[in-house]
mmCIF file of C-alpha atoms and ligand atoms in Angstrom:
data_model
loop_
_atom_site.group_PDB
_atom_site.id
_atom_site.type_symbol
_atom_site.label_atom_id
_atom_site.label_comp_id
_atom_site.label_asym_id
_atom_site.label_seq_id
_atom_site.Cartn_x
_atom_site.Cartn_y
_atom_site.Cartn_z
ATOM 1 C CA UNK P 8 -153.114 70.795 16.254
ATOM 2 C CA UNK P 9 -154.320 71.721 12.613
ATOM 3 C CA UNK P 10 -156.850 69.823 11.376
ATOM 4 C CA UNK P 11 -156.538 68.883 7.577
ATOM 5 C CA UNK P 12 -159.708 67.226 6.260
ATOM 6 C CA UNK P 13 -162.436 69.201 4.578
ATOM 7 C CA UNK P 14 -165.065 66.739 4.862
ATOM 8 C CA UNK P 15 -166.482 64.108 6.947
ATOM 9 C CA UNK P 16 -167.496 61.224 5.221
ATOM 10 C CA UNK P 17 -166.459 58.495 7.273
ATOM 11 C CA UNK P 18 -163.466 57.428 10.011
ATOM 12 C CA UNK P 19 -161.819 55.231 7.436
ATOM 13 C CA UNK P 20 -159.210 57.915 6.419
ATOM 14 C CA UNK P 21 -158.489 59.278 9.970
ATOM 15 C CA UNK P 22 -154.951 58.595 11.697
ATOM 16 C CA UNK P 23 -154.521 57.692 15.200
ATOM 17 C CA UNK P 24 -153.680 61.410 15.934
ATOM 18 C CA UNK P 25 -156.816 62.657 14.014
ATOM 19 C CA UNK P 26 -158.840 60.456 16.541
ATOM 20 C CA UNK P 27 -156.842 61.443 19.637
ATOM 21 C CA UNK P 28 -157.566 64.761 18.436
ATOM 22 C CA UNK P 29 -161.489 64.497 18.071
ATOM 23 C CA UNK P 30 -161.093 62.938 21.577
ATOM 24 C CA UNK P 31 -159.265 65.838 23.198
ATOM 25 C CA UNK P 32 -161.316 68.212 21.568
ATOM 26 C CA UNK P 33 -164.528 66.885 22.561
ATOM 27 C CA UNK P 34 -163.231 66.658 26.136
ATOM 28 C CA UNK P 35 -163.069 70.360 26.274
ATOM 29 C CA UNK P 36 -166.480 70.821 24.704
ATOM 30 C CA UNK P 37 -167.991 68.543 27.213
ATOM 31 C CA UNK P 38 -166.289 71.196 29.866
ATOM 32 C CA UNK P 39 -168.432 74.152 27.868
ATOM 33 C CA UNK P 40 -171.167 71.965 28.398
ATOM 34 C CA UNK P 41 -171.036 71.989 32.013
ATOM 35 C CA UNK P 42 -170.642 75.623 32.492
ATOM 36 C CA UNK P 43 -173.565 77.675 33.653
ATOM 37 C CA UNK P 44 -173.577 79.649 30.311
ATOM 38 C CA UNK P 45 -173.462 76.786 27.801
ATOM 39 C CA UNK P 46 -172.086 78.757 24.468
ATOM 40 C CA UNK P 47 -168.740 79.974 23.051
ATOM 41 C CA UNK P 48 -168.362 82.228 20.369
ATOM 42 C CA UNK P 49 -166.329 79.878 18.353
ATOM 43 C CA UNK P 50 -168.509 79.797 15.386
ATOM 44 C CA UNK P 51 -170.261 83.062 15.276
ATOM 45 C CA UNK P 52 -170.922 84.181 11.767
ATOM 46 C CA UNK P 53 -170.805 80.736 10.577
ATOM 47 C CA UNK P 54 -174.256 79.022 8.675
ATOM 48 C CA UNK P 55 -175.135 75.217 8.888
ATOM 49 C CA UNK P 56 -177.624 73.784 7.291
ATOM 50 C CA UNK P 57 -178.937 70.267 8.809
ATOM 51 C CA UNK P 58 -180.460 67.917 6.036
ATOM 52 C CA UNK P 59 -182.084 64.934 7.608
ATOM 53 C CA UNK P 60 -183.796 63.280 5.129
ATOM 54 C CA UNK P 61 -184.798 60.531 7.122
ATOM 55 C CA UNK P 62 -185.935 60.084 10.915
ATOM 56 C CA UNK P 63 -183.375 60.814 13.705
ATOM 57 C CA UNK P 64 -183.823 61.981 17.192
ATOM 58 C CA UNK P 65 -180.077 62.015 18.593
ATOM 59 C CA UNK P 66 -178.244 62.696 15.685
ATOM 60 C CA UNK P 67 -180.190 65.851 14.793
ATOM 61 C CA UNK P 68 -181.032 67.124 18.252
ATOM 62 C CA UNK P 69 -177.228 66.893 19.291
ATOM 63 C CA UNK P 70 -176.134 68.636 15.770
ATOM 64 C CA UNK P 71 -178.715 71.093 16.271
ATOM 65 C CA UNK P 72 -177.634 71.804 19.788
ATOM 66 C CA UNK P 73 -173.888 71.577 19.568
ATOM 67 C CA UNK P 74 -174.058 74.209 16.513
ATOM 68 C CA UNK P 75 -176.175 76.628 19.159
ATOM 69 C CA UNK P 76 -173.735 75.895 21.996
ATOM 70 C CA UNK P 77 -170.939 76.979 19.203
ATOM 71 C CA UNK P 78 -173.207 80.335 18.100
ATOM 72 C CA UNK P 79 -173.525 78.994 14.531
ATOM 73 C CA UNK P 80 -176.599 80.188 12.494
ATOM 74 C CA UNK P 81 -178.686 77.137 12.170
ATOM 75 C CA UNK P 82 -181.025 75.920 8.816
ATOM 76 C CA UNK P 83 -183.054 72.822 9.538
ATOM 77 C CA UNK P 84 -183.969 70.922 6.393
ATOM 78 C CA UNK P 85 -185.867 67.620 6.266
ATOM 79 C CA UNK P 86 -188.005 65.768 3.660
ATOM 80 C CA UNK P 87 -191.357 66.665 4.744
ATOM 81 C CA UNK P 88 -191.023 70.188 5.851
ATOM 82 C CA UNK P 89 -188.750 71.299 2.201
ATOM 83 C CA UNK P 90 -188.936 70.990 -1.151
ATOM 84 C CA UNK P 91 -188.218 67.751 -1.315
ATOM 85 C CA UNK P 92 -191.702 66.679 -0.483
ATOM 86 C CA UNK P 93 -193.224 68.288 -3.593
ATOM 87 C CA UNK P 94 -190.000 66.426 -5.924
ATOM 88 C CA UNK P 95 -187.232 69.035 -5.689
ATOM 89 C CA UNK P 96 -183.954 66.916 -6.574
ATOM 90 C CA UNK P 97 -181.212 66.927 -4.483
ATOM 91 C CA UNK P 98 -178.983 68.869 -6.728
ATOM 92 C CA UNK P 99 -181.466 71.420 -6.717
ATOM 93 C CA UNK P 100 -181.448 71.401 -3.000
ATOM 94 C CA UNK P 101 -177.924 71.598 -3.239
ATOM 95 C CA UNK P 102 -177.892 74.716 -5.428
ATOM 96 C CA UNK P 103 -180.078 76.262 -3.135
ATOM 97 C CA UNK P 104 -177.865 76.099 -0.128
ATOM 98 C CA UNK P 105 -174.858 77.267 -1.830
ATOM 99 C CA UNK P 106 -176.734 80.135 -3.169
ATOM 100 C CA UNK P 107 -177.697 81.229 0.783
ATOM 101 C CA UNK P 108 -173.830 80.955 1.331
ATOM 102 C CA UNK P 109 -174.210 77.994 3.584
ATOM 103 C CA UNK P 110 -170.455 76.991 5.321
ATOM 104 C CA UNK P 111 -171.328 73.322 6.300
ATOM 105 C CA UNK P 112 -173.899 71.030 5.634
ATOM 106 C CA UNK P 113 -174.838 67.848 7.719
ATOM 107 C CA UNK P 114 -176.585 65.272 5.743
ATOM 108 C CA UNK P 115 -178.308 61.983 6.406
ATOM 109 C CA UNK P 116 -179.822 60.318 3.543
ATOM 110 C CA UNK P 117 -180.981 57.000 2.448
ATOM 111 C CA UNK P 118 -178.799 56.731 -0.518
ATOM 112 C CA UNK P 119 -175.111 55.649 0.011
ATOM 113 C CA UNK P 120 -172.499 58.235 -1.380
ATOM 114 C CA UNK P 121 -174.878 61.333 -0.845
ATOM 115 C CA UNK P 122 -171.985 62.771 1.206
ATOM 116 C CA UNK P 123 -169.705 62.823 -1.644
ATOM 117 C CA UNK P 124 -172.288 63.685 -4.365
ATOM 118 C CA UNK P 125 -172.719 67.053 -2.251
ATOM 119 C CA UNK P 126 -169.124 67.521 -1.873
ATOM 120 C CA UNK P 127 -168.874 67.544 -5.905
ATOM 121 C CA UNK P 128 -172.080 69.801 -6.237
ATOM 122 C CA UNK P 129 -171.382 72.427 -3.405
ATOM 123 C CA UNK P 130 -168.651 74.853 -4.113
ATOM 124 C CA UNK P 131 -166.647 74.532 -1.016
ATOM 125 C CA UNK P 132 -169.268 74.273 1.836
ATOM 126 C CA UNK P 133 -168.297 71.313 4.380
ATOM 127 C CA UNK P 134 -169.924 68.092 4.471
ATOM 128 C CA UNK P 135 -170.343 66.169 7.224
ATOM 129 C CA UNK P 136 -172.126 62.635 6.485
ATOM 130 C CA UNK P 137 -174.761 62.237 9.454
ATOM 131 C CA UNK P 138 -175.422 58.633 8.243
ATOM 132 C CA UNK P 139 -175.687 57.550 4.368
ATOM 133 C CA UNK P 140 -178.196 54.314 4.013
ATOM 134 C CA UNK P 141 -176.187 51.208 5.392
ATOM 135 C CA UNK P 142 -172.501 52.509 4.890
ATOM 136 C CA UNK P 143 -171.389 54.918 7.352
ATOM 137 C CA UNK P 144 -171.934 56.812 10.373
ATOM 138 C CA UNK P 145 -168.541 58.483 11.377
ATOM 139 C CA UNK P 146 -169.855 60.797 14.040
ATOM 140 C CA UNK P 147 -171.608 58.054 15.782
ATOM 141 C CA UNK P 148 -168.386 55.817 15.732
ATOM 142 C CA UNK P 149 -166.888 58.891 17.424
ATOM 143 C CA UNK P 150 -169.194 59.673 20.170
ATOM 144 C CA UNK P 151 -168.897 55.674 21.006
ATOM 145 C CA UNK P 152 -165.184 55.998 21.078
ATOM 146 C CA UNK P 153 -165.213 59.002 23.089
ATOM 147 C CA UNK P 154 -167.784 57.050 25.400
ATOM 148 C CA UNK P 155 -165.705 54.155 25.690
ATOM 149 C CA UNK P 156 -162.358 56.356 26.090
ATOM 150 C CA UNK P 157 -163.844 58.472 28.965
ATOM 151 C CA UNK P 158 -164.618 55.365 30.812
ATOM 152 C CA UNK P 159 -161.652 53.276 30.570
ATOM 153 C CA UNK P 160 -159.149 55.548 29.942
ATOM 154 C CA UNK P 161 -157.356 53.827 27.909
ATOM 155 C CA UNK P 162 -159.059 51.324 24.764
ATOM 156 C CA UNK P 163 -155.637 49.866 23.519
ATOM 157 C CA UNK P 164 -155.811 46.037 23.906
ATOM 158 C CA UNK P 165 -159.150 45.705 24.930
ATOM 159 C CA UNK P 166 -162.136 43.733 23.312
ATOM 160 C CA UNK P 167 -165.377 45.096 21.753
ATOM 161 C CA UNK P 168 -168.239 42.514 20.479
ATOM 162 C CA UNK P 169 -170.651 43.992 17.817
ATOM 163 C CA UNK P 170 -173.768 42.087 18.033
ATOM 164 C CA UNK P 171 -176.765 41.776 15.305
ATOM 165 C CA UNK P 172 -177.751 43.422 12.303
ATOM 166 C CA UNK P 173 -174.145 44.282 10.803
ATOM 167 C CA UNK P 174 -175.367 43.953 7.483
ATOM 168 C CA UNK P 175 -177.664 46.941 7.670
ATOM 169 C CA UNK P 176 -175.721 48.828 10.216
ATOM 170 C CA UNK P 177 -173.861 52.146 9.094
ATOM 171 C CA UNK P 178 -173.192 51.900 12.894
ATOM 172 C CA UNK P 179 -171.088 49.058 12.981
ATOM 173 C CA UNK P 180 -168.883 49.857 9.740
ATOM 174 C CA UNK P 181 -167.897 53.042 11.294
ATOM 175 C CA UNK P 182 -167.516 51.419 14.955
ATOM 176 C CA UNK P 183 -165.036 48.532 13.566
ATOM 177 C CA UNK P 184 -162.967 50.978 11.357
ATOM 178 C CA UNK P 185 -162.568 53.508 14.596
ATOM 179 C CA UNK P 186 -162.268 50.978 17.462
ATOM 180 C CA UNK P 187 -159.625 49.152 15.671
ATOM 181 C CA UNK P 188 -157.760 51.880 14.381
ATOM 182 C CA UNK P 189 -156.838 52.516 18.272
ATOM 183 C CA UNK P 190 -155.934 49.182 19.281
ATOM 184 C CA UNK P 191 -159.355 47.747 20.300
ATOM 185 C CA UNK P 192 -159.994 43.864 19.005
ATOM 186 C CA UNK P 193 -163.164 44.051 17.597
ATOM 187 C CA UNK P 194 -165.349 40.590 16.893
ATOM 188 C CA UNK P 195 -168.595 40.860 15.347
ATOM 189 C CA UNK P 196 -171.506 38.426 16.344
ATOM 190 C CA UNK P 197 -175.154 37.943 14.585
ATOM 191 C CA UNK P 198 -176.878 35.626 12.006
ATOM 192 C CA UNK P 199 -174.726 35.100 9.373
ATOM 193 C CA UNK P 200 -177.354 36.054 6.967
ATOM 194 C CA UNK P 201 -176.858 39.627 8.567
ATOM 195 C CA UNK P 202 -172.977 40.096 8.382
ATOM 196 C CA UNK P 203 -171.469 40.897 5.154
ATOM 197 C CA UNK P 204 -168.505 39.536 3.413
ATOM 198 C CA UNK P 205 -166.258 42.725 3.498
ATOM 199 C CA UNK P 206 -166.398 42.709 7.504
ATOM 200 C CA UNK P 207 -164.646 39.430 7.850
ATOM 201 C CA UNK P 208 -161.697 41.507 6.256
ATOM 202 C CA UNK P 209 -162.020 44.006 8.861
ATOM 203 C CA UNK P 210 -162.929 41.942 11.645
ATOM 204 C CA UNK P 211 -163.274 38.543 13.730
ATOM 205 C CA UNK P 212 -166.555 36.584 12.811
ATOM 206 C CA UNK P 213 -168.022 34.310 15.917
ATOM 207 C CA UNK P 214 -171.606 33.407 15.126
ATOM 208 C CA UNK P 215 -172.182 32.153 19.313
ATOM 209 C CA UNK P 216 -172.852 35.209 21.049
ATOM 210 C CA UNK P 217 -171.701 33.714 24.430
ATOM 211 C CA UNK P 218 -168.586 32.927 23.136
ATOM 212 C CA UNK P 219 -167.964 36.032 21.486
ATOM 213 C CA UNK P 220 -168.589 37.995 24.898
ATOM 214 C CA UNK P 221 -166.120 36.247 26.426
ATOM 215 C CA UNK P 222 -163.807 38.736 28.244
ATOM 216 C CA UNK P 223 -165.301 41.491 26.354
ATOM 217 C CA UNK P 224 -164.804 44.848 27.864
ATOM 218 C CA UNK P 225 -167.210 46.756 25.658
ATOM 219 C CA UNK P 226 -170.737 44.666 24.525
ATOM 220 C CA UNK P 227 -172.306 46.787 21.894
ATOM 221 C CA UNK P 228 -175.776 45.980 21.027
ATOM 222 C CA UNK P 229 -177.179 47.095 17.164
ATOM 223 C CA UNK P 230 -180.283 47.940 16.508
ATOM 224 C CA UNK P 231 -182.390 45.548 13.956
ATOM 225 C CA UNK P 232 -183.026 47.781 11.283
ATOM 226 C CA UNK P 233 -186.435 46.640 10.661
ATOM 227 C CA UNK P 234 -186.858 49.579 8.041
ATOM 228 C CA UNK P 235 -184.310 48.241 5.797
ATOM 229 C CA UNK P 236 -184.867 44.499 6.493
ATOM 230 C CA UNK P 237 -185.771 41.955 3.802
ATOM 231 C CA UNK P 238 -187.653 39.026 4.513
ATOM 232 C CA UNK P 239 -186.068 35.629 6.038
ATOM 233 C CA UNK P 240 -182.725 37.434 7.185
ATOM 234 C CA UNK P 241 -183.722 35.458 10.313
ATOM 235 C CA UNK P 242 -186.344 33.206 11.771
ATOM 236 C CA UNK P 243 -187.954 35.205 14.294
ATOM 237 C CA UNK P 244 -188.238 37.893 16.886
ATOM 238 C CA UNK P 245 -188.009 35.362 19.769
ATOM 239 C CA UNK P 246 -185.513 33.265 18.171
ATOM 240 C CA UNK P 247 -183.499 36.434 17.559
ATOM 241 C CA UNK P 248 -183.320 37.595 20.667
ATOM 242 C CA UNK P 249 -182.795 34.182 22.367
ATOM 243 C CA UNK P 250 -179.718 33.820 20.273
ATOM 244 C CA UNK P 251 -178.349 37.257 19.840
ATOM 245 C CA UNK P 252 -179.899 39.690 22.338
ATOM 246 C CA UNK P 253 -177.823 40.842 24.885
ATOM 247 C CA UNK P 254 -179.197 39.072 28.014
ATOM 248 C CA UNK P 255 -177.635 38.369 31.695
ATOM 249 C CA UNK P 256 -176.469 35.262 30.506
ATOM 250 C CA UNK P 257 -174.843 36.667 27.387
ATOM 251 C CA UNK P 258 -173.511 39.694 30.072
ATOM 252 C CA UNK P 259 -172.268 37.287 32.523
ATOM 253 C CA UNK P 260 -169.561 35.754 30.002
ATOM 254 C CA UNK P 261 -168.202 39.343 29.389
ATOM 255 C CA UNK P 262 -165.782 41.250 31.914
ATOM 256 C CA UNK P 263 -166.800 41.614 35.336
ATOM 257 C CA UNK P 264 -166.359 45.894 34.109
ATOM 258 C CA UNK P 265 -167.804 45.359 30.532
ATOM 259 C CA UNK P 266 -169.768 48.228 29.622
ATOM 260 C CA UNK P 267 -173.023 47.726 27.304
ATOM 261 C CA UNK P 268 -173.491 50.315 24.805
ATOM 262 C CA UNK P 269 -176.336 50.516 22.041
ATOM 263 C CA UNK P 270 -176.570 53.357 19.362
ATOM 264 C CA UNK P 271 -180.456 53.991 20.328
ATOM 265 C CA UNK P 272 -183.198 53.840 19.214
ATOM 266 C CA UNK P 273 -183.252 50.624 21.009
ATOM 267 C CA UNK P 274 -185.861 47.497 20.581
ATOM 268 C CA UNK P 275 -186.078 46.271 24.064
ATOM 269 C CA UNK P 276 -186.713 42.591 24.422
ATOM 270 C CA UNK P 277 -185.051 42.359 20.988
ATOM 271 C CA UNK P 278 -181.698 43.051 20.537
ATOM 272 C CA UNK P 279 -181.495 44.377 24.425
ATOM 273 C CA UNK P 280 -183.257 42.973 27.468
ATOM 274 C CA UNK P 281 -184.749 46.146 29.196
ATOM 275 C CA UNK P 282 -183.020 45.752 32.607
ATOM 276 C CA UNK P 283 -179.919 45.729 31.047
ATOM 277 C CA UNK P 284 -180.923 48.869 28.828
ATOM 278 C CA UNK P 285 -181.664 50.381 32.121
ATOM 279 C CA UNK P 286 -179.091 49.162 34.091
ATOM 280 C CA UNK P 287 -175.707 50.968 35.810
ATOM 281 C CA UNK P 288 -173.582 48.978 32.874
ATOM 282 C CA UNK P 289 -175.190 50.210 30.214
ATOM 283 C CA UNK P 290 -174.241 54.041 28.910
ATOM 284 C CA UNK P 291 -176.727 54.618 26.503
ATOM 285 C CA UNK P 292 -177.330 57.794 27.815
ATOM 286 C CA UNK P 293 -173.635 58.885 28.320
ATOM 287 C CA UNK P 294 -173.594 58.100 24.384
ATOM 288 C CA UNK P 295 -176.396 60.635 23.863
ATOM 289 C CA UNK P 296 -174.296 63.337 26.224
ATOM 290 C CA UNK P 297 -171.184 62.701 24.474
ATOM 291 C CA UNK P 298 -173.105 63.007 20.989
ATOM 292 C CA UNK P 299 -173.114 66.511 21.456
ATOM 293 C CA UNK P 300 -169.757 67.150 23.057
ATOM 294 C CA UNK P 301 -168.184 65.296 19.985
ATOM 295 C CA UNK P 302 -170.530 67.048 17.612
ATOM 296 C CA UNK P 303 -169.245 70.350 18.670
ATOM 297 C CA UNK P 304 -165.638 68.982 18.644
ATOM 298 C CA UNK P 305 -166.086 68.185 14.834
ATOM 299 C CA UNK P 306 -167.563 71.222 13.886
ATOM 300 C CA UNK P 307 -165.247 73.505 15.821
ATOM 301 C CA UNK P 308 -162.264 71.228 13.810
ATOM 302 C CA UNK P 309 -163.794 71.228 10.056
ATOM 303 C CA UNK P 310 -164.763 74.835 10.217
ATOM 304 C CA UNK P 311 -161.605 76.588 11.848
ATOM 305 C CA UNK P 312 -159.385 73.799 11.096
ATOM 306 C CA UNK P 313 -158.812 73.690 14.762
ATOM 307 C CA UNK P 314 -156.898 77.189 14.968
ATOM 308 C CA UNK P 315 -156.654 78.761 18.152
ATOM 309 C CA UNK P 316 -155.896 75.569 20.366
HETATM 310 N N1 LIG R 13 -177.840 56.691 16.646
HETATM 311 C C1 LIG R 13 -178.528 57.423 15.928
HETATM 312 O O1 LIG R 13 -178.053 58.005 14.529
HETATM 313 O O2 LIG R 13 -180.060 57.945 16.542
HETATM 314 P P1 LIG R 13 -181.074 58.460 15.673
HETATM 315 O O3 LIG R 13 -181.525 58.192 14.283
HETATM 316 O O4 LIG R 13 -182.145 59.023 16.581
HETATM 317 O O5 LIG R 13 -180.156 59.811 15.207
#
């Protein structure tokens, strides 16, 4: 199927078909990852720049691995190791990238809207949002969707509860769009002070996490974003854990076959109990593996238009 999107800012513009195209393509890419020789020539001759101006472990490394498995040439930029640390503006960085003939830019930045800024400044290179401030993290939502879809087979009619710091979470926003679009009933739970108003238009809100988890198939814990947190949004870490942490008693309210997910990095003992994070029902490491397959799928679709499959 031809892929019509040129850039990936968020998944709110995706149709049902778009989601399933990415999921099917990711399944194919996961087969590639399981071969002894994990390399295909799909993006040979393409140059991809990874611009990470905020810390990242999973997203940065899985994009790099995905690009290498697809035989692209890769340039890695970070704020500390580039001229950004000397005060170079994003506009000048964008012009520099363009002059190098880069085909795609993967960008993570603390400023909301950086992907759109680059789309305007770059003449034609594909821009992929790897997380902009608290707004969107579309590739995380797609890898979460892929992980849950692979696990359950079908997601229509299932219930997902997203628990925690929704206010500062780009993951929550993109996940609400993605899971709702494929027919999942999404409920959010957490301190009222950490639920932004726009979420009430997109999902149900239940402050009591045990009630919210009742009958859930997917229990999704969000990271407390200490780096974006202002004072006084919740009483204390201990109270947060006892009211909104994913514990055995919260999980006992969910369906027997419910899975636990978390985007990482985890604050163990805060938003998730450590033994749950290490338990059989927690798919955190499956999410990491899915991240490589989904990012391979996205790079392939955006840089080739899905041609040849
Ligand atoms: N989930 C996620 O974005 O993790 P990183 O910050 O490690 O990339």
